[in-house]
Each structure stands twice: as C-alpha cells, then as structure tokens.
Amino acid sequence: MPCLVDFHCHLDLYPDHAKAFTDCEQAKIYTLAVTTTPRAWPRNRLLASSTRYVRAALGLHPQLMDQRADELTLWEEYLKQARYIGEVGLDAGPKFYRFFDKQVQIFSRILHLCDQERGKILTVHSARASKMVLDLIEANLCPSHGRVVLHWFTGSPSDARRATQLGCYFSVNPEMLSHSKHANMIKGIPLNRLLTETDGPFSRIKGRSTTPSDAALAVEMLARVFGLEPSEMASKVEENLRTLVSEFL
Ligand code: MN
C-alpha cells in the first residue's frame, strides 16, 4: 500500500505536539505541519528537522489578522528558512469580514514575497473568498516561481477550472467530501492535481476531531468520486506529492 498524505494538519494544536510528529513518522504518513503564526515556526521547524515524513510550514492565518497583522515582520524574517508556507490566505466568513481589507493586504504581500524568493509551496485558505484568492494569486505569484495548494477549497466548478489553469493543486479532506456539492466540484479537477489532507484537529468526521491517519478516509472517499480502487487513488496522491515537491529543485 502506498503511503498516506496529509498535506495540511495543525500538529501543534494536538495535546502532545512532539508525539503528533512521531505518530506521523511511525505510521509513514507524509504530513505538512502547518502553523497559524510565525511564533510557532521555530519549534515546528526543529521537530521536523529530523523527520523523514513530516515537514513544517511557515504560516500567518487570515482569521488572526485583526490581532496579529504585525507578526508579518516576524514571518518575513523566517521566510528564507521555509520551503513550505501556510496556513495563509483569505477568509470572508461573517466573523472575519470586518478585517478583510487587512487580510487582502497581508496575503498580497505574502504572495509577492514568495514570488520573489521562488520555489515556495503554499497551503492556502480560501473560505468564502475563492475568487479573490485566485485574483491575488494570479496578480502576485507567477506559476513558474512557486506553487499553491488550495486547502479545503469550496469554490464553484468554474473557480476550480480557473485555479487549475493557474497551476494550483487541491488538498481535500473527508469532511468536505461528505458534501455532495463539493464532491461534485472535485470531480472536475484533474486527477494529477489532487492531494489529501485532514486539517486536523479542526475538521470532524463521525462526531470526532480528525488526525493524520484519517487521510485514509479522504483517499477512500476520493476513490469513490473518481471510480477508482482506494489503492490506485492512494498511489495517485503519493505520485502527485512527489511531482509537487520535486518542482523548483
Ligand atoms: Mn487549517
């Protein structure tokens, strides 16, 4: 069986951060440990420094931009250390719309800096803001300079087509696949742009919070959407991850 992939998980938000890393190592789950603030970067980077399966990402979460916009300076200081960036993006949900302008300003700057630095792989949040996220990616990050993975993307089928044309990948989790509307949109995405994620511990299935091993469920559900065997789907996802990470090297 191929290895599982969890391309977006908050390992630092589980009760035992270090154990969350070693659990992924032992289960051979390729995991991207995303962060919501650059303050979390040094410890995540350290924990990922001796792992084969886990990588850390440098983030600045859009939902925190009313309180933590000034942490952009720290994020910029760490940028050269990081190949993976996230969680970053936009959130136009009712609780966050009040400071949407601030989010746009910060995310534009992040994309611009990633474009300049080159070779970054970003995991991007786009809740209720698919079109604006794609507009900013198009305006600020050249597809030959870096790659975006849209995490928990819930845009329309035409947004998904546009994102594909911009070179984006998509990481999908079991909770989003349980909505037929989103599963249907995902069906239109080319197979070679799909990755799996859990967004643990935030996403929920069967009334509980997810962990990276629930990427298996994302694989099974994706396999059903595409009419493939789960093992074929798992191979495809692992192959897509290899392709993604070997770009820009
Ligand atoms: Mn997340």
PDB file of C-alpha atoms and ligand atoms in Angstrom:
ATOM      1  CA  MET A   1       0.000   0.000   0.000  1.00  0.00           C
ATOM      2  CA  PRO A   2       1.320   3.491  -0.814  1.00  0.00           C
ATOM      3  CA  CYS A   3       1.984   5.988   1.984  1.00  0.00           C
ATOM      4  CA  LEU A   4      -0.779   8.337   3.077  1.00  0.00           C
ATOM      5  CA  VAL A   5      -0.520  12.088   2.565  1.00  0.00           C
ATOM      6  CA  ASP A   6      -1.865  14.740   4.958  1.00  0.00           C
ATOM      7  CA  PHE A   7      -0.863  17.963   3.268  1.00  0.00           C
ATOM      8  CA  HIS A   8      -2.499  20.261   5.827  1.00  0.00           C
ATOM      9  CA  CYS A   9      -2.564  19.417   9.519  1.00  0.00           C
ATOM     10  CA  HIS A  10      -2.076  21.515  12.659  1.00  0.00           C
ATOM     11  CA  LEU A  11       0.187  19.119  14.566  1.00  0.00           C
ATOM     12  CA  ASP A  12       0.958  21.871  17.102  1.00  0.00           C
ATOM     13  CA  LEU A  13      -2.684  22.044  18.179  1.00  0.00           C
ATOM     14  CA  TYR A  14      -2.853  18.461  19.484  1.00  0.00           C
ATOM     15  CA  PRO A  15      -2.268  17.972  23.218  1.00  0.00           C
ATOM     16  CA  ASP A  16       1.195  16.410  22.653  1.00  0.00           C
ATOM     17  CA  HIS A  17       2.951  18.219  19.814  1.00  0.00           C
ATOM     18  CA  ALA A  18       6.094  16.063  19.724  1.00  0.00           C
ATOM     19  CA  LYS A  19       4.065  12.859  19.840  1.00  0.00           C
ATOM     20  CA  ALA A  20       1.928  14.081  16.932  1.00  0.00           C
ATOM     21  CA  PHE A  21       5.164  14.280  14.903  1.00  0.00           C
ATOM     22  CA  THR A  22       6.414  10.833  15.923  1.00  0.00           C
ATOM     23  CA  ASP A  23       2.987   9.291  15.272  1.00  0.00           C
ATOM     24  CA  CYS A  24       3.191  10.500  11.648  1.00  0.00           C
ATOM     25  CA  GLU A  25       6.740   9.165  11.347  1.00  0.00           C
ATOM     26  CA  GLN A  26       5.817   5.742  12.685  1.00  0.00           C
ATOM     27  CA  ALA A  27       2.721   5.482  10.508  1.00  0.00           C
ATOM     28  CA  LYS A  28       4.722   6.761   7.484  1.00  0.00           C
ATOM     29  CA  ILE A  29       2.208   9.487   6.729  1.00  0.00           C
ATOM     30  CA  TYR A  30       3.646  12.334   4.657  1.00  0.00           C
ATOM     31  CA  THR A  31       2.409  15.279   6.705  1.00  0.00           C
ATOM     32  CA  LEU A  32       2.678  19.015   6.310  1.00  0.00           C
ATOM     33  CA  ALA A  33       2.597  20.582   9.778  1.00  0.00           C
ATOM     34  CA  VAL A  34       1.066  23.986   9.142  1.00  0.00           C
ATOM     35  CA  THR A  35       1.210  26.902  11.576  1.00  0.00           C
ATOM     36  CA  THR A  36      -1.132  29.812  12.221  1.00  0.00           C
ATOM     37  CA  THR A  37       1.519  32.242  13.484  1.00  0.00           C
ATOM     38  CA  PRO A  38       5.243  32.607  12.756  1.00  0.00           C
ATOM     39  CA  ARG A  39       5.808  32.346  16.519  1.00  0.00           C
ATOM     40  CA  ALA A  40       5.142  28.627  16.135  1.00  0.00           C
ATOM     41  CA  TRP A  41       7.718  28.241  13.362  1.00  0.00           C
ATOM     42  CA  PRO A  42      10.946  27.618  15.368  1.00  0.00           C
ATOM     43  CA  ARG A  43       9.535  24.681  17.329  1.00  0.00           C
ATOM     44  CA  ASN A  44       7.789  23.105  14.332  1.00  0.00           C
ATOM     45  CA  ARG A  45      10.940  23.547  12.259  1.00  0.00           C
ATOM     46  CA  LEU A  46      13.024  21.912  14.982  1.00  0.00           C
ATOM     47  CA  LEU A  47      10.660  18.950  15.325  1.00  0.00           C
ATOM     48  CA  ALA A  48      10.646  18.495  11.533  1.00  0.00           C
ATOM     49  CA  SER A  49      14.431  18.690  11.263  1.00  0.00           C
ATOM     50  CA  SER A  50      14.931  15.003  11.989  1.00  0.00           C
ATOM     51  CA  THR A  51      11.827  13.540  10.362  1.00  0.00           C
ATOM     52  CA  ARG A  52      11.512  11.738   7.056  1.00  0.00           C
ATOM     53  CA  TYR A  53       7.761  12.115   6.637  1.00  0.00           C
ATOM     54  CA  VAL A  54       6.911  15.423   8.309  1.00  0.00           C
ATOM     55  CA  ARG A  55       7.678  18.921   7.022  1.00  0.00           C
ATOM     56  CA  ALA A  56       6.821  22.238   8.681  1.00  0.00           C
ATOM     57  CA  ALA A  57       5.161  25.233   7.037  1.00  0.00           C
ATOM     58  CA  LEU A  58       5.516  28.902   7.971  1.00  0.00           C
ATOM     59  CA  GLY A  59       2.084  30.448   8.410  1.00  0.00           C
ATOM     60  CA  LEU A  60       0.114  33.574   9.229  1.00  0.00           C
ATOM     61  CA  HIS A  61      -3.576  32.672   9.392  1.00  0.00           C
ATOM     62  CA  PRO A  62      -6.097  35.085   7.803  1.00  0.00           C
ATOM     63  CA  GLN A  63      -8.558  34.648  10.693  1.00  0.00           C
ATOM     64  CA  LEU A  64      -5.997  36.160  13.075  1.00  0.00           C
ATOM     65  CA  MET A  65      -5.280  39.309  11.061  1.00  0.00           C
ATOM     66  CA  ASP A  66      -7.184  41.665  13.366  1.00  0.00           C
ATOM     67  CA  GLN A  67      -4.840  40.739  16.260  1.00  0.00           C
ATOM     68  CA  ARG A  68      -1.635  39.549  14.655  1.00  0.00           C
ATOM     69  CA  ALA A  69      -1.046  41.528  11.463  1.00  0.00           C
ATOM     70  CA  ASP A  70       2.139  42.949  12.992  1.00  0.00           C
ATOM     71  CA  GLU A  71       3.582  39.409  13.019  1.00  0.00           C
ATOM     72  CA  LEU A  72       4.146  39.790   9.280  1.00  0.00           C
ATOM     73  CA  THR A  73       7.562  41.204  10.175  1.00  0.00           C
ATOM     74  CA  LEU A  74       8.483  38.001  12.004  1.00  0.00           C
ATOM     75  CA  TRP A  75       7.033  35.914   9.154  1.00  0.00           C
ATOM     76  CA  GLU A  76       9.299  37.802   6.731  1.00  0.00           C
ATOM     77  CA  GLU A  77      12.336  37.183   8.948  1.00  0.00           C
ATOM     78  CA  TYR A  78      11.775  33.427   8.789  1.00  0.00           C
ATOM     79  CA  LEU A  79      10.837  33.261   5.104  1.00  0.00           C
ATOM     80  CA  LYS A  80      14.283  32.225   3.852  1.00  0.00           C
ATOM     81  CA  GLN A  81      14.249  29.217   6.221  1.00  0.00           C
ATOM     82  CA  ALA A  82      10.991  27.831   4.861  1.00  0.00           C
ATOM     83  CA  ARG A  83      10.214  25.894   1.699  1.00  0.00           C
ATOM     84  CA  TYR A  84       6.565  25.345   2.724  1.00  0.00           C
ATOM     85  CA  ILE A  85       4.308  28.300   3.533  1.00  0.00           C
ATOM     86  CA  GLY A  86       0.973  28.173   5.358  1.00  0.00           C
ATOM     87  CA  GLU A  87      -1.523  28.446   6.569  1.00  0.00           C
ATOM     88  CA  VAL A  88      -2.061  31.703   4.678  1.00  0.00           C
ATOM     89  CA  GLY A  89      -4.938  33.078   2.598  1.00  0.00           C
ATOM     90  CA  LEU A  90      -8.263  34.847   2.989  1.00  0.00           C
ATOM     91  CA  ASP A  91     -11.475  34.250   4.954  1.00  0.00           C
ATOM     92  CA  ALA A  92     -14.602  36.252   4.116  1.00  0.00           C
ATOM     93  CA  GLY A  93     -16.778  34.476   6.678  1.00  0.00           C
ATOM     94  CA  PRO A  94     -19.044  36.660   8.879  1.00  0.00           C
ATOM     95  CA  LYS A  95     -16.638  36.635  11.846  1.00  0.00           C
ATOM     96  CA  PHE A  96     -13.665  37.724   9.768  1.00  0.00           C
ATOM     97  CA  TYR A  97     -15.065  40.004   7.072  1.00  0.00           C
ATOM     98  CA  ARG A  98     -14.649  43.091   9.275  1.00  0.00           C
ATOM     99  CA  PHE A  99     -10.888  42.989   8.659  1.00  0.00           C
ATOM    100  CA  PHE A 100     -10.980  41.549   5.145  1.00  0.00           C
ATOM    101  CA  ASP A 101      -9.051  44.543   3.727  1.00  0.00           C
ATOM    102  CA  LYS A 102      -6.234  43.811   6.159  1.00  0.00           C
ATOM    103  CA  GLN A 103      -6.249  40.141   5.093  1.00  0.00           C
ATOM    104  CA  VAL A 104      -6.025  41.138   1.422  1.00  0.00           C
ATOM    105  CA  GLN A 105      -3.126  43.460   2.138  1.00  0.00           C
ATOM    106  CA  ILE A 106      -1.183  40.807   4.090  1.00  0.00           C
ATOM    107  CA  PHE A 107      -1.899  37.915   1.709  1.00  0.00           C
ATOM    108  CA  SER A 108      -0.872  40.030  -1.300  1.00  0.00           C
ATOM    109  CA  ARG A 109       2.415  40.834   0.417  1.00  0.00           C
ATOM    110  CA  ILE A 110       2.982  37.157   1.280  1.00  0.00           C
ATOM    111  CA  LEU A 111       2.371  36.094  -2.335  1.00  0.00           C
ATOM    112  CA  HIS A 112       4.636  38.830  -3.638  1.00  0.00           C
ATOM    113  CA  LEU A 113       7.479  37.806  -1.313  1.00  0.00           C
ATOM    114  CA  CYS A 114       7.046  34.131  -2.226  1.00  0.00           C
ATOM    115  CA  ASP A 115       7.210  35.132  -5.889  1.00  0.00           C
ATOM    116  CA  GLN A 116      10.483  36.951  -5.276  1.00  0.00           C
ATOM    117  CA  GLU A 117      12.013  34.165  -3.207  1.00  0.00           C
ATOM    118  CA  ARG A 118      10.980  31.424  -5.657  1.00  0.00           C
ATOM    119  CA  GLY A 119      10.387  27.734  -5.135  1.00  0.00           C
ATOM    120  CA  LYS A 120       7.899  28.018  -2.260  1.00  0.00           C
ATOM    121  CA  ILE A 121       4.942  25.649  -1.900  1.00  0.00           C
ATOM    122  CA  LEU A 122       1.948  27.323  -0.224  1.00  0.00           C
ATOM    123  CA  THR A 123      -1.082  25.808   1.514  1.00  0.00           C
ATOM    124  CA  VAL A 124      -3.838  28.390   1.092  1.00  0.00           C
ATOM    125  CA  HIS A 125      -7.125  29.008   2.927  1.00  0.00           C
ATOM    126  CA  SER A 126      -9.929  30.487   0.780  1.00  0.00           C
ATOM    127  CA  ALA A 127     -13.163  30.219   2.804  1.00  0.00           C
ATOM    128  CA  ARG A 128     -15.909  32.246   1.105  1.00  0.00           C
ATOM    129  CA  ALA A 129     -13.197  34.047  -0.845  1.00  0.00           C
ATOM    130  CA  SER A 130     -12.290  31.695  -3.708  1.00  0.00           C
ATOM    131  CA  LYS A 131     -12.465  34.299  -6.421  1.00  0.00           C
ATOM    132  CA  MET A 132     -10.444  36.901  -4.536  1.00  0.00           C
ATOM    133  CA  VAL A 133      -7.811  34.313  -3.577  1.00  0.00           C
ATOM    134  CA  LEU A 134      -7.438  33.347  -7.243  1.00  0.00           C
ATOM    135  CA  ASP A 135      -7.293  37.015  -8.290  1.00  0.00           C
ATOM    136  CA  LEU A 136      -4.460  37.664  -5.825  1.00  0.00           C
ATOM    137  CA  ILE A 137      -2.555  34.527  -6.843  1.00  0.00           C
ATOM    138  CA  GLU A 138      -2.865  35.491 -10.492  1.00  0.00           C
ATOM    139  CA  ALA A 139      -1.682  39.043  -9.799  1.00  0.00           C
ATOM    140  CA  ASN A 140       1.199  38.229  -7.442  1.00  0.00           C
ATOM    141  CA  LEU A 141       2.631  34.737  -7.867  1.00  0.00           C
ATOM    142  CA  CYS A 142       3.916  33.576 -11.235  1.00  0.00           C
ATOM    143  CA  PRO A 143       3.265  29.815 -11.713  1.00  0.00           C
ATOM    144  CA  SER A 144       6.893  29.318 -12.719  1.00  0.00           C
ATOM    145  CA  HIS A 145       8.064  30.851  -9.394  1.00  0.00           C
ATOM    146  CA  GLY A 146       6.026  28.894  -6.845  1.00  0.00           C
ATOM    147  CA  ARG A 147       3.122  26.555  -6.330  1.00  0.00           C
ATOM    148  CA  VAL A 148      -0.183  26.911  -4.483  1.00  0.00           C
ATOM    149  CA  VAL A 149      -2.127  24.062  -2.916  1.00  0.00           C
ATOM    150  CA  LEU A 150      -5.688  25.185  -2.227  1.00  0.00           C
ATOM    151  CA  HIS A 151      -6.699  23.682   1.087  1.00  0.00           C
ATOM    152  CA  TRP A 152     -10.391  22.858   1.784  1.00  0.00           C
ATOM    153  CA  PHE A 153     -11.349  24.655  -1.434  1.00  0.00           C
ATOM    154  CA  THR A 154     -15.126  25.116  -1.765  1.00  0.00           C
ATOM    155  CA  GLY A 155     -15.382  27.327  -4.838  1.00  0.00           C
ATOM    156  CA  SER A 156     -17.564  26.651  -7.855  1.00  0.00           C
ATOM    157  CA  PRO A 157     -16.606  24.231 -10.642  1.00  0.00           C
ATOM    158  CA  SER A 158     -15.584  27.219 -12.770  1.00  0.00           C
ATOM    159  CA  ASP A 159     -13.399  28.590  -9.936  1.00  0.00           C
ATOM    160  CA  ALA A 160     -11.774  25.145  -9.756  1.00  0.00           C
ATOM    161  CA  ARG A 161     -11.073  25.195 -13.503  1.00  0.00           C
ATOM    162  CA  ARG A 162      -9.550  28.639 -13.217  1.00  0.00           C
ATOM    163  CA  ALA A 163      -7.375  27.504 -10.283  1.00  0.00           C
ATOM    164  CA  THR A 164      -6.211  24.506 -12.312  1.00  0.00           C
ATOM    165  CA  GLN A 165      -5.203  26.840 -15.143  1.00  0.00           C
ATOM    166  CA  LEU A 166      -3.206  28.883 -12.603  1.00  0.00           C
ATOM    167  CA  GLY A 167      -1.258  25.730 -11.750  1.00  0.00           C
ATOM    168  CA  CYS A 168      -2.881  25.099  -8.355  1.00  0.00           C
ATOM    169  CA  TYR A 169      -3.185  21.768  -6.589  1.00  0.00           C
ATOM    170  CA  PHE A 170      -6.076  20.933  -4.232  1.00  0.00           C
ATOM    171  CA  SER A 171      -5.875  19.171  -0.877  1.00  0.00           C
ATOM    172  CA  VAL A 172      -9.174  17.570   0.084  1.00  0.00           C
ATOM    173  CA  ASN A 173     -10.388  16.241   3.437  1.00  0.00           C
ATOM    174  CA  PRO A 174     -13.144  13.822   4.433  1.00  0.00           C
ATOM    175  CA  GLU A 175     -15.438  16.499   5.839  1.00  0.00           C
ATOM    176  CA  MET A 176     -15.593  18.429   2.547  1.00  0.00           C
ATOM    177  CA  LEU A 177     -16.060  15.216   0.560  1.00  0.00           C
ATOM    178  CA  SER A 178     -19.108  14.396   2.651  1.00  0.00           C
ATOM    179  CA  HIS A 179     -20.949  17.314   0.980  1.00  0.00           C
ATOM    180  CA  SER A 180     -22.186  16.245  -2.455  1.00  0.00           C
ATOM    181  CA  LYS A 181     -21.862  19.785  -3.820  1.00  0.00           C
ATOM    182  CA  HIS A 182     -18.141  19.853  -3.072  1.00  0.00           C
ATOM    183  CA  ALA A 183     -17.580  16.257  -4.130  1.00  0.00           C
ATOM    184  CA  ASN A 184     -19.131  17.183  -7.453  1.00  0.00           C
ATOM    185  CA  MET A 185     -16.811  20.172  -7.913  1.00  0.00           C
ATOM    186  CA  ILE A 186     -13.821  17.969  -7.032  1.00  0.00           C
ATOM    187  CA  LYS A 187     -14.831  15.505  -9.732  1.00  0.00           C
ATOM    188  CA  GLY A 188     -13.952  18.191 -12.302  1.00  0.00           C
ATOM    189  CA  ILE A 189     -10.376  18.603 -11.030  1.00  0.00           C
ATOM    190  CA  PRO A 190      -7.658  16.741 -12.973  1.00  0.00           C
ATOM    191  CA  LEU A 191      -6.503  13.670 -11.032  1.00  0.00           C
ATOM    192  CA  ASN A 192      -2.887  14.821 -11.165  1.00  0.00           C
ATOM    193  CA  ARG A 193      -3.716  17.944  -9.090  1.00  0.00           C
ATOM    194  CA  LEU A 194      -5.242  16.177  -6.108  1.00  0.00           C
ATOM    195  CA  LEU A 195      -3.749  15.703  -2.659  1.00  0.00           C
ATOM    196  CA  THR A 196      -5.349  14.676   0.625  1.00  0.00           C
ATOM    197  CA  GLU A 197      -5.407  16.472   3.978  1.00  0.00           C
ATOM    198  CA  THR A 198      -7.228  16.344   7.291  1.00  0.00           C
ATOM    199  CA  ASP A 199      -6.932  19.929   8.615  1.00  0.00           C
ATOM    200  CA  GLY A 200      -6.821  18.183  11.961  1.00  0.00           C
ATOM    201  CA  PRO A 201      -7.792  18.859  14.630  1.00  0.00           C
ATOM    202  CA  PHE A 202     -10.308  21.293  13.052  1.00  0.00           C
ATOM    203  CA  SER A 203     -12.138  19.029  10.605  1.00  0.00           C
ATOM    204  CA  ARG A 204     -14.560  16.500  12.058  1.00  0.00           C
ATOM    205  CA  ILE A 205     -15.851  13.149  10.987  1.00  0.00           C
ATOM    206  CA  LYS A 206     -18.237  10.846  12.790  1.00  0.00           C
ATOM    207  CA  GLY A 207     -18.551  13.409  15.581  1.00  0.00           C
ATOM    208  CA  ARG A 208     -14.856  13.485  16.440  1.00  0.00           C
ATOM    209  CA  SER A 209     -11.850  15.558  15.563  1.00  0.00           C
ATOM    210  CA  THR A 210      -9.518  14.164  12.854  1.00  0.00           C
ATOM    211  CA  THR A 211      -5.879  13.061  12.999  1.00  0.00           C
ATOM    212  CA  PRO A 212      -3.461  12.477  10.079  1.00  0.00           C
ATOM    213  CA  SER A 213      -4.408   8.785   9.795  1.00  0.00           C
ATOM    214  CA  ASP A 214      -7.858   9.970   8.651  1.00  0.00           C
ATOM    215  CA  ALA A 215      -6.187  10.817   5.330  1.00  0.00           C
ATOM    216  CA  ALA A 216      -7.066   7.170   4.584  1.00  0.00           C
ATOM    217  CA  LEU A 217     -10.713   8.139   4.665  1.00  0.00           C
ATOM    218  CA  ALA A 218     -10.082  11.037   2.274  1.00  0.00           C
ATOM    219  CA  VAL A 219      -8.433   8.549  -0.099  1.00  0.00           C
ATOM    220  CA  GLU A 220     -11.389   6.145   0.106  1.00  0.00           C
ATOM    221  CA  MET A 221     -13.906   8.912  -0.475  1.00  0.00           C
ATOM    222  CA  LEU A 222     -11.901  10.375  -3.367  1.00  0.00           C
ATOM    223  CA  ALA A 223     -11.590   6.907  -4.897  1.00  0.00           C
ATOM    224  CA  ARG A 224     -15.383   6.624  -4.840  1.00  0.00           C
ATOM    225  CA  VAL A 225     -15.772  10.031  -6.515  1.00  0.00           C
ATOM    226  CA  PHE A 226     -13.406   9.019  -9.331  1.00  0.00           C
ATOM    227  CA  GLY A 227     -14.483   5.374  -9.595  1.00  0.00           C
ATOM    228  CA  LEU A 228     -11.042   4.040  -8.663  1.00  0.00           C
ATOM    229  CA  GLU A 229      -9.807   1.450  -6.190  1.00  0.00           C
ATOM    230  CA  PRO A 230      -8.577   3.079  -2.949  1.00  0.00           C
ATOM    231  CA  SER A 231      -5.082   1.680  -3.584  1.00  0.00           C
ATOM    232  CA  GLU A 232      -4.999   3.289  -7.054  1.00  0.00           C
ATOM    233  CA  MET A 233      -6.146   6.586  -5.583  1.00  0.00           C
ATOM    234  CA  ALA A 234      -3.528   6.386  -2.820  1.00  0.00           C
ATOM    235  CA  SER A 235      -0.786   5.763  -5.417  1.00  0.00           C
ATOM    236  CA  LYS A 236      -2.003   8.698  -7.450  1.00  0.00           C
ATOM    237  CA  VAL A 237      -1.934  11.028  -4.430  1.00  0.00           C
ATOM    238  CA  GLU A 238       1.558   9.897  -3.435  1.00  0.00           C
ATOM    239  CA  GLU A 239       2.754  10.383  -7.022  1.00  0.00           C
ATOM    240  CA  ASN A 240       1.209  13.876  -7.102  1.00  0.00           C
ATOM    241  CA  LEU A 241       3.041  14.767  -3.900  1.00  0.00           C
ATOM    242  CA  ARG A 242       6.342  13.597  -5.404  1.00  0.00           C
ATOM    243  CA  THR A 243       5.734  15.667  -8.529  1.00  0.00           C
ATOM    244  CA  LEU A 244       4.831  18.744  -6.484  1.00  0.00           C
ATOM    245  CA  VAL A 245       7.851  18.614  -4.178  1.00  0.00           C
ATOM    246  CA  SER A 246      10.318  17.933  -6.985  1.00  0.00           C
ATOM    247  CA  GLU A 247       9.321  21.099  -8.840  1.00  0.00           C
ATOM    248  CA  PHE A 248      11.656  24.091  -8.484  1.00  0.00           C
ATOM    249  CA  LEU A 249      14.529  21.981  -7.110  1.00  0.00           C
TER     250      LEU A 249
HETATM  251 MN    MN B   1      -6.108  24.788   8.720  1.00  0.00          MN
END
